[in-house]
Amino acid sequence: MNKNDIKILLVDDEPDILEIVGYNLKNEGYEVYTAENGLEAIKAAKKHIPHLILLDIMMPEMDGIEACEKIRKTKSLENVIIAFLTARGEDYSQVAGFEAGADDYITKPIKPKVLISKIKSLLRRLKTEPENEEENTKIGDIVIDRDEYVIYKSGKKIELPRKEFELFSLLTSKPGKVFKREAILDTVWGNEVVVGGRTIDVHIRKLREKIGDDYFKTVKGVGYKFVLKGQDK
């Protein structure tokens, strides 16, 4: 995909951030849109359907966490990449960001060149999206619909955010195999994207809540595996 075709929505209530970061993004050739709060972000996202949203947390009208949650529930925006760009560096803020559906969490201040590098890394996922997925995959009582990013468990539809679906797809690609944490981060989040160590744990917990605790086994100090009921004795 050509840079000029990539749309980025920058959301921040600080005019200086919008100006400086926006300038650097435009200088790279991206098409940039801006918003100053969560409500404006949702409206702009629905209107422009960006490939990437850079979202601040502390904003008037609606904060970034709530905006992220609402964006993730919007059908036309379910595949947009969302990264928080915020001065909030606390662990609980990062956990909240990932639980809201973010793909990455970037802490300000950050040098423009480093930010651009992170953005390029995030956008590489657009190039690696498969054009023609295989037909639905059935594993036990679970059917995986890769085109719609949903799964069906015993006929019941379960919608998953992008990262949860990609993590689930990875683990179910080889039931019973233990996937090391490093391999999971590399495959699902990209080896150039720096995310906190709790990121995988947060997503596994969400999958357990939605699909069932028995399907996911923790191998302490190593990683996680997917198992079918009755097969992990």
PDB file of C-alpha atoms in Angstrom:
ATOM      1  CA  MET A   1       0.000   0.000   0.000  1.00  0.00           C
ATOM      2  CA  ASN A   2       1.329   3.435  -0.959  1.00  0.00           C
ATOM      3  CA  LYS A   3       1.986   5.895   1.872  1.00  0.00           C
ATOM      4  CA  ASN A   4      -0.240   8.470   0.208  1.00  0.00           C
ATOM      5  CA  ASP A   5      -3.144   6.032   0.500  1.00  0.00           C
ATOM      6  CA  ILE A   6      -2.727   5.544   4.253  1.00  0.00           C
ATOM      7  CA  LYS A   7      -5.017   7.616   6.476  1.00  0.00           C
ATOM      8  CA  ILE A   8      -4.062   8.435  10.057  1.00  0.00           C
ATOM      9  CA  LEU A   9      -6.356  10.032  12.630  1.00  0.00           C
ATOM     10  CA  LEU A  10      -4.465  11.977  15.309  1.00  0.00           C
ATOM     11  CA  VAL A  11      -6.476  12.702  18.463  1.00  0.00           C
ATOM     12  CA  ASP A  12      -5.187  15.039  21.182  1.00  0.00           C
ATOM     13  CA  ASP A  13      -6.475  18.072  23.067  1.00  0.00           C
ATOM     14  CA  GLU A  14      -3.087  19.812  22.907  1.00  0.00           C
ATOM     15  CA  PRO A  15      -2.747  22.017  19.786  1.00  0.00           C
ATOM     16  CA  ASP A  16       1.066  21.691  19.886  1.00  0.00           C
ATOM     17  CA  ILE A  17       0.861  17.903  19.662  1.00  0.00           C
ATOM     18  CA  LEU A  18      -1.591  18.061  16.765  1.00  0.00           C
ATOM     19  CA  GLU A  19       0.665  20.520  14.967  1.00  0.00           C
ATOM     20  CA  ILE A  20       4.048  18.870  15.583  1.00  0.00           C
ATOM     21  CA  VAL A  21       3.042  15.223  15.228  1.00  0.00           C
ATOM     22  CA  GLY A  22       0.686  16.058  12.371  1.00  0.00           C
ATOM     23  CA  TYR A  23       3.484  17.862  10.541  1.00  0.00           C
ATOM     24  CA  ASN A  24       5.837  14.885  10.879  1.00  0.00           C
ATOM     25  CA  LEU A  25       3.187  12.458   9.680  1.00  0.00           C
ATOM     26  CA  LYS A  26       2.319  14.606   6.670  1.00  0.00           C
ATOM     27  CA  ASN A  27       6.011  14.982   5.936  1.00  0.00           C
ATOM     28  CA  GLU A  28       6.181  11.187   5.668  1.00  0.00           C
ATOM     29  CA  GLY A  29       3.428  11.279   3.064  1.00  0.00           C
ATOM     30  CA  TYR A  30       0.486  10.107   5.159  1.00  0.00           C
ATOM     31  CA  GLU A  31      -2.996  11.596   4.877  1.00  0.00           C
ATOM     32  CA  VAL A  32      -3.657  13.064   8.321  1.00  0.00           C
ATOM     33  CA  TYR A  33      -6.915  13.977  10.071  1.00  0.00           C
ATOM     34  CA  THR A  34      -7.187  15.439  13.564  1.00  0.00           C
ATOM     35  CA  ALA A  35      -9.634  15.562  16.462  1.00  0.00           C
ATOM     36  CA  GLU A  36      -9.438  17.225  19.874  1.00  0.00           C
ATOM     37  CA  ASN A  37     -11.460  14.832  22.031  1.00  0.00           C
ATOM     38  CA  GLY A  38     -13.016  11.384  22.093  1.00  0.00           C
ATOM     39  CA  LEU A  39     -16.371  12.438  20.664  1.00  0.00           C
ATOM     40  CA  GLU A  40     -14.723  14.185  17.714  1.00  0.00           C
ATOM     41  CA  ALA A  41     -12.479  11.146  17.256  1.00  0.00           C
ATOM     42  CA  ILE A  42     -15.438   8.785  16.852  1.00  0.00           C
ATOM     43  CA  LYS A  43     -17.134  11.089  14.342  1.00  0.00           C
ATOM     44  CA  ALA A  44     -13.912  11.574  12.354  1.00  0.00           C
ATOM     45  CA  ALA A  45     -13.148   7.852  12.394  1.00  0.00           C
ATOM     46  CA  LYS A  46     -16.598   6.953  11.047  1.00  0.00           C
ATOM     47  CA  LYS A  47     -16.293   9.603   8.355  1.00  0.00           C
ATOM     48  CA  HIS A  48     -12.753   8.914   7.126  1.00  0.00           C
ATOM     49  CA  ILE A  49     -12.245   5.206   8.081  1.00  0.00           C
ATOM     50  CA  PRO A  50      -8.522   5.628   8.919  1.00  0.00           C
ATOM     51  CA  HIS A  51      -5.971   2.841   8.835  1.00  0.00           C
ATOM     52  CA  LEU A  52      -4.407   4.009  12.107  1.00  0.00           C
ATOM     53  CA  ILE A  53      -5.648   6.086  15.055  1.00  0.00           C
ATOM     54  CA  LEU A  54      -3.202   7.761  17.464  1.00  0.00           C
ATOM     55  CA  LEU A  55      -5.235   8.424  20.574  1.00  0.00           C
ATOM     56  CA  ASP A  56      -4.514  10.450  23.699  1.00  0.00           C
ATOM     57  CA  ILE A  57      -6.093   9.356  27.005  1.00  0.00           C
ATOM     58  CA  MET A  58      -6.777  12.492  29.050  1.00  0.00           C
ATOM     59  CA  MET A  59      -9.146  14.627  26.947  1.00  0.00           C
ATOM     60  CA  PRO A  60     -12.328  16.662  27.514  1.00  0.00           C
ATOM     61  CA  GLU A  61     -15.817  15.523  26.445  1.00  0.00           C
ATOM     62  CA  MET A  62     -14.749  11.872  26.259  1.00  0.00           C
ATOM     63  CA  ASP A  63     -11.421  10.309  27.237  1.00  0.00           C
ATOM     64  CA  GLY A  64      -9.376   8.049  24.981  1.00  0.00           C
ATOM     65  CA  ILE A  65     -10.218   4.809  26.790  1.00  0.00           C
ATOM     66  CA  GLU A  66     -13.967   5.235  26.278  1.00  0.00           C
ATOM     67  CA  ALA A  67     -13.447   6.408  22.703  1.00  0.00           C
ATOM     68  CA  CYS A  68     -11.330   3.330  21.960  1.00  0.00           C
ATOM     69  CA  GLU A  69     -14.009   1.025  23.353  1.00  0.00           C
ATOM     70  CA  LYS A  70     -16.707   2.658  21.224  1.00  0.00           C
ATOM     71  CA  ILE A  71     -14.554   2.563  18.102  1.00  0.00           C
ATOM     72  CA  ARG A  72     -13.901  -1.145  18.624  1.00  0.00           C
ATOM     73  CA  LYS A  73     -17.657  -1.760  18.754  1.00  0.00           C
ATOM     74  CA  THR A  74     -18.201   0.002  15.402  1.00  0.00           C
ATOM     75  CA  LYS A  75     -18.449  -2.536  12.567  1.00  0.00           C
ATOM     76  CA  SER A  76     -16.837  -0.324   9.918  1.00  0.00           C
ATOM     77  CA  LEU A  77     -13.856   0.341  12.209  1.00  0.00           C
ATOM     78  CA  GLU A  78     -13.230  -3.121  13.612  1.00  0.00           C
ATOM     79  CA  ASN A  79      -9.942  -3.555  11.730  1.00  0.00           C
ATOM     80  CA  VAL A  80      -8.472  -0.097  12.345  1.00  0.00           C
ATOM     81  CA  ILE A  81      -5.134  -0.095  14.184  1.00  0.00           C
ATOM     82  CA  ILE A  82      -5.320   1.907  17.428  1.00  0.00           C
ATOM     83  CA  ALA A  83      -2.297   3.114  19.395  1.00  0.00           C
ATOM     84  CA  PHE A  84      -2.456   5.270  22.484  1.00  0.00           C
ATOM     85  CA  LEU A  85      -0.041   8.206  22.407  1.00  0.00           C
ATOM     86  CA  THR A  86      -0.133   9.587  25.923  1.00  0.00           C
ATOM     87  CA  ALA A  87       1.853  10.962  28.839  1.00  0.00           C
ATOM     88  CA  ARG A  88       0.179   8.423  31.149  1.00  0.00           C
ATOM     89  CA  GLY A  89       2.875   5.820  31.708  1.00  0.00           C
ATOM     90  CA  GLU A  90       1.450   3.962  34.706  1.00  0.00           C
ATOM     91  CA  ASP A  91       0.987   0.198  34.441  1.00  0.00           C
ATOM     92  CA  TYR A  92      -2.728   0.420  35.206  1.00  0.00           C
ATOM     93  CA  SER A  93      -3.204   2.960  32.405  1.00  0.00           C
ATOM     94  CA  GLN A  94      -1.465   0.658  29.940  1.00  0.00           C
ATOM     95  CA  VAL A  95      -3.540  -2.323  31.065  1.00  0.00           C
ATOM     96  CA  ALA A  96      -6.724  -0.237  30.694  1.00  0.00           C
ATOM     97  CA  GLY A  97      -5.616   0.779  27.210  1.00  0.00           C
ATOM     98  CA  PHE A  98      -5.070  -2.780  26.038  1.00  0.00           C
ATOM     99  CA  GLU A  99      -8.301  -3.957  27.640  1.00  0.00           C
ATOM    100  CA  ALA A 100     -10.116  -1.230  25.712  1.00  0.00           C
ATOM    101  CA  GLY A 101      -8.806  -2.788  22.487  1.00  0.00           C
ATOM    102  CA  ALA A 102      -5.595  -0.882  21.716  1.00  0.00           C
ATOM    103  CA  ASP A 103      -2.906  -2.481  19.548  1.00  0.00           C
ATOM    104  CA  ASP A 104      -0.049  -0.508  21.107  1.00  0.00           C
ATOM    105  CA  TYR A 105       0.682   1.981  23.875  1.00  0.00           C
ATOM    106  CA  ILE A 106       3.229   4.747  23.255  1.00  0.00           C
ATOM    107  CA  THR A 107       4.342   7.049  26.055  1.00  0.00           C
ATOM    108  CA  LYS A 108       5.045  10.757  25.553  1.00  0.00           C
ATOM    109  CA  PRO A 109       7.409  12.482  25.227  1.00  0.00           C
ATOM    110  CA  ILE A 110       8.818  10.597  22.262  1.00  0.00           C
ATOM    111  CA  LYS A 111      11.224  11.753  19.566  1.00  0.00           C
ATOM    112  CA  PRO A 112       9.569  12.241  16.163  1.00  0.00           C
ATOM    113  CA  LYS A 113      11.888   9.755  14.439  1.00  0.00           C
ATOM    114  CA  VAL A 114      11.122   7.076  17.022  1.00  0.00           C
ATOM    115  CA  LEU A 115       7.389   7.715  16.729  1.00  0.00           C
ATOM    116  CA  ILE A 116       7.530   7.475  12.942  1.00  0.00           C
ATOM    117  CA  SER A 117       9.446   4.197  13.266  1.00  0.00           C
ATOM    118  CA  LYS A 118       6.775   2.778  15.572  1.00  0.00           C
ATOM    119  CA  ILE A 119       4.029   3.927  13.211  1.00  0.00           C
ATOM    120  CA  LYS A 120       5.739   2.270  10.251  1.00  0.00           C
ATOM    121  CA  SER A 121       5.991  -0.930  12.264  1.00  0.00           C
ATOM    122  CA  LEU A 122       2.288  -0.828  13.107  1.00  0.00           C
ATOM    123  CA  LEU A 123       1.331  -0.131   9.510  1.00  0.00           C
ATOM    124  CA  ARG A 124       3.337  -3.095   8.226  1.00  0.00           C
ATOM    125  CA  ARG A 125       0.470  -5.240   9.427  1.00  0.00           C
ATOM    126  CA  LEU A 126      -1.619  -3.803   6.622  1.00  0.00           C
ATOM    127  CA  LYS A 127       0.761  -5.382   4.122  1.00  0.00           C
ATOM    128  CA  THR A 128       0.741  -8.752   5.789  1.00  0.00           C
ATOM    129  CA  GLU A 129      -3.035  -9.124   5.886  1.00  0.00           C
ATOM    130  CA  PRO A 130      -3.894 -12.204   3.779  1.00  0.00           C
ATOM    131  CA  GLU A 131      -5.971 -11.415   0.703  1.00  0.00           C
ATOM    132  CA  ASN A 132      -7.654 -14.763   0.457  1.00  0.00           C
ATOM    133  CA  GLU A 133      -8.189 -16.657   3.669  1.00  0.00           C
ATOM    134  CA  GLU A 134      -9.050 -20.308   3.712  1.00  0.00           C
ATOM    135  CA  GLU A 135     -12.588 -21.394   4.483  1.00  0.00           C
ATOM    136  CA  ASN A 136     -13.781 -21.506   8.059  1.00  0.00           C
ATOM    137  CA  THR A 137     -11.671 -23.650  10.383  1.00  0.00           C
ATOM    138  CA  LYS A 138     -13.367 -26.053  12.811  1.00  0.00           C
ATOM    139  CA  ILE A 139     -11.632 -27.139  16.011  1.00  0.00           C
ATOM    140  CA  GLY A 140     -13.764 -29.218  18.344  1.00  0.00           C
ATOM    141  CA  ASP A 141     -16.945 -27.249  18.997  1.00  0.00           C
ATOM    142  CA  ILE A 142     -15.362 -24.000  17.779  1.00  0.00           C
ATOM    143  CA  VAL A 143     -15.567 -22.590  14.242  1.00  0.00           C
ATOM    144  CA  ILE A 144     -13.172 -19.776  13.265  1.00  0.00           C
ATOM    145  CA  ASP A 145     -14.382 -17.351  10.583  1.00  0.00           C
ATOM    146  CA  ARG A 146     -11.235 -15.517   9.498  1.00  0.00           C
ATOM    147  CA  ASP A 147     -13.044 -13.297   7.005  1.00  0.00           C
ATOM    148  CA  GLU A 148     -15.403 -11.845   9.605  1.00  0.00           C
ATOM    149  CA  TYR A 149     -12.992 -11.952  12.583  1.00  0.00           C
ATOM    150  CA  VAL A 150     -15.520 -13.904  14.637  1.00  0.00           C
ATOM    151  CA  ILE A 151     -15.747 -17.383  16.114  1.00  0.00           C
ATOM    152  CA  TYR A 152     -18.679 -19.651  16.837  1.00  0.00           C
ATOM    153  CA  LYS A 153     -18.677 -21.835  19.941  1.00  0.00           C
ATOM    154  CA  SER A 154     -21.394 -24.493  19.889  1.00  0.00           C
ATOM    155  CA  GLY A 155     -23.180 -22.334  17.330  1.00  0.00           C
ATOM    156  CA  LYS A 156     -23.014 -19.153  19.433  1.00  0.00           C
ATOM    157  CA  LYS A 157     -21.337 -16.196  17.749  1.00  0.00           C
ATOM    158  CA  ILE A 158     -18.476 -14.539  19.669  1.00  0.00           C
ATOM    159  CA  GLU A 159     -16.978 -11.348  18.287  1.00  0.00           C
ATOM    160  CA  LEU A 160     -13.357 -10.627  19.178  1.00  0.00           C
ATOM    161  CA  PRO A 161     -11.260  -7.452  18.850  1.00  0.00           C
ATOM    162  CA  ARG A 162      -8.475  -7.688  16.287  1.00  0.00           C
ATOM    163  CA  LYS A 163      -5.612  -8.607  18.638  1.00  0.00           C
ATOM    164  CA  GLU A 164      -7.657 -11.138  20.595  1.00  0.00           C
ATOM    165  CA  PHE A 165      -8.662 -12.809  17.327  1.00  0.00           C
ATOM    166  CA  GLU A 166      -5.062 -12.910  16.063  1.00  0.00           C
ATOM    167  CA  LEU A 167      -3.847 -14.372  19.365  1.00  0.00           C
ATOM    168  CA  PHE A 168      -6.635 -16.948  19.330  1.00  0.00           C
ATOM    169  CA  SER A 169      -5.844 -17.846  15.705  1.00  0.00           C
ATOM    170  CA  LEU A 170      -2.177 -18.351  16.566  1.00  0.00           C
ATOM    171  CA  LEU A 171      -2.844 -20.607  19.563  1.00  0.00           C
ATOM    172  CA  THR A 172      -5.453 -22.674  17.698  1.00  0.00           C
ATOM    173  CA  SER A 173      -3.204 -23.102  14.656  1.00  0.00           C
ATOM    174  CA  LYS A 174      -1.480 -25.929  16.570  1.00  0.00           C
ATOM    175  CA  PRO A 175      -3.624 -27.174  19.474  1.00  0.00           C
ATOM    176  CA  GLY A 176      -1.504 -28.567  22.296  1.00  0.00           C
ATOM    177  CA  LYS A 177       1.649 -26.729  21.262  1.00  0.00           C
ATOM    178  CA  VAL A 178       3.159 -24.373  23.818  1.00  0.00           C
ATOM    179  CA  PHE A 179       3.755 -20.956  22.247  1.00  0.00           C
ATOM    180  CA  LYS A 180       6.512 -19.037  23.993  1.00  0.00           C
ATOM    181  CA  ARG A 181       5.739 -15.490  25.078  1.00  0.00           C
ATOM    182  CA  GLU A 182       8.461 -14.095  22.797  1.00  0.00           C
ATOM    183  CA  ALA A 183       6.991 -15.910  19.792  1.00  0.00           C
ATOM    184  CA  ILE A 184       3.501 -14.652  20.604  1.00  0.00           C
ATOM    185  CA  LEU A 185       4.670 -11.031  20.841  1.00  0.00           C
ATOM    186  CA  ASP A 186       6.630 -11.393  17.614  1.00  0.00           C
ATOM    187  CA  THR A 187       3.759 -12.955  15.664  1.00  0.00           C
ATOM    188  CA  VAL A 188       0.781 -11.015  17.007  1.00  0.00           C
ATOM    189  CA  TRP A 189       2.282  -7.633  17.870  1.00  0.00           C
ATOM    190  CA  GLY A 190       5.375  -7.529  15.646  1.00  0.00           C
ATOM    191  CA  ASN A 191       8.977  -7.762  16.781  1.00  0.00           C
ATOM    192  CA  GLU A 192       9.551  -4.035  16.409  1.00  0.00           C
ATOM    193  CA  VAL A 193       6.578  -2.995  18.516  1.00  0.00           C
ATOM    194  CA  VAL A 194       7.420  -2.552  22.178  1.00  0.00           C
ATOM    195  CA  VAL A 195       4.540  -3.600  24.408  1.00  0.00           C
ATOM    196  CA  GLY A 196       4.390  -4.315  28.116  1.00  0.00           C
ATOM    197  CA  GLY A 197       4.872  -7.787  29.514  1.00  0.00           C
ATOM    198  CA  ARG A 198       1.269  -7.845  30.713  1.00  0.00           C
ATOM    199  CA  THR A 199      -0.143  -7.426  27.228  1.00  0.00           C
ATOM    200  CA  ILE A 200      -0.388 -11.153  26.503  1.00  0.00           C
ATOM    201  CA  ASP A 201      -1.816 -11.887  29.960  1.00  0.00           C
ATOM    202  CA  VAL A 202      -4.559  -9.272  29.494  1.00  0.00           C
ATOM    203  CA  HIS A 203      -5.587 -10.719  26.138  1.00  0.00           C
ATOM    204  CA  ILE A 204      -5.506 -14.316  27.407  1.00  0.00           C
ATOM    205  CA  ARG A 205      -7.717 -13.316  30.324  1.00  0.00           C
ATOM    206  CA  LYS A 206     -10.234 -11.739  27.937  1.00  0.00           C
ATOM    207  CA  LEU A 207     -10.245 -14.889  25.773  1.00  0.00           C
ATOM    208  CA  ARG A 208     -10.818 -17.050  28.832  1.00  0.00           C
ATOM    209  CA  GLU A 209     -13.770 -14.895  29.850  1.00  0.00           C
ATOM    210  CA  LYS A 210     -15.364 -15.101  26.397  1.00  0.00           C
ATOM    211  CA  ILE A 211     -14.521 -18.642  25.281  1.00  0.00           C
ATOM    212  CA  GLY A 212     -13.814 -20.633  28.422  1.00  0.00           C
ATOM    213  CA  ASP A 213     -10.984 -20.993  30.903  1.00  0.00           C
ATOM    214  CA  ASP A 214     -10.377 -24.684  30.149  1.00  0.00           C
ATOM    215  CA  TYR A 215      -9.227 -24.005  26.579  1.00  0.00           C
ATOM    216  CA  PHE A 216      -6.172 -21.979  27.593  1.00  0.00           C
ATOM    217  CA  LYS A 217      -3.331 -23.411  29.641  1.00  0.00           C
ATOM    218  CA  THR A 218      -0.513 -21.417  31.179  1.00  0.00           C
ATOM    219  CA  VAL A 219       2.940 -22.941  31.133  1.00  0.00           C
ATOM    220  CA  LYS A 220       4.725 -20.989  33.837  1.00  0.00           C
ATOM    221  CA  GLY A 221       7.832 -19.200  32.690  1.00  0.00           C
ATOM    222  CA  VAL A 222       7.245 -20.264  29.083  1.00  0.00           C
ATOM    223  CA  GLY A 223       3.959 -19.232  27.519  1.00  0.00           C
ATOM    224  CA  TYR A 224       0.475 -20.494  26.634  1.00  0.00           C
ATOM    225  CA  LYS A 225      -1.236 -23.282  24.697  1.00  0.00           C
ATOM    226  CA  PHE A 226      -4.726 -24.035  23.433  1.00  0.00           C
ATOM    227  CA  VAL A 227      -6.216 -27.391  24.345  1.00  0.00           C
ATOM    228  CA  LEU A 228      -9.459 -29.127  23.529  1.00  0.00           C
ATOM    229  CA  LYS A 229     -11.467 -30.304  26.493  1.00  0.00           C
ATOM    230  CA  GLY A 230     -10.507 -33.774  27.601  1.00  0.00           C
ATOM    231  CA  GLN A 231      -7.216 -33.768  25.711  1.00  0.00           C
ATOM    232  CA  ASP A 232      -4.969 -32.136  28.312  1.00  0.00           C
ATOM    233  CA  LYS A 233      -4.526 -34.818  30.910  1.00  0.00           C
TER     234      LYS A 233
END
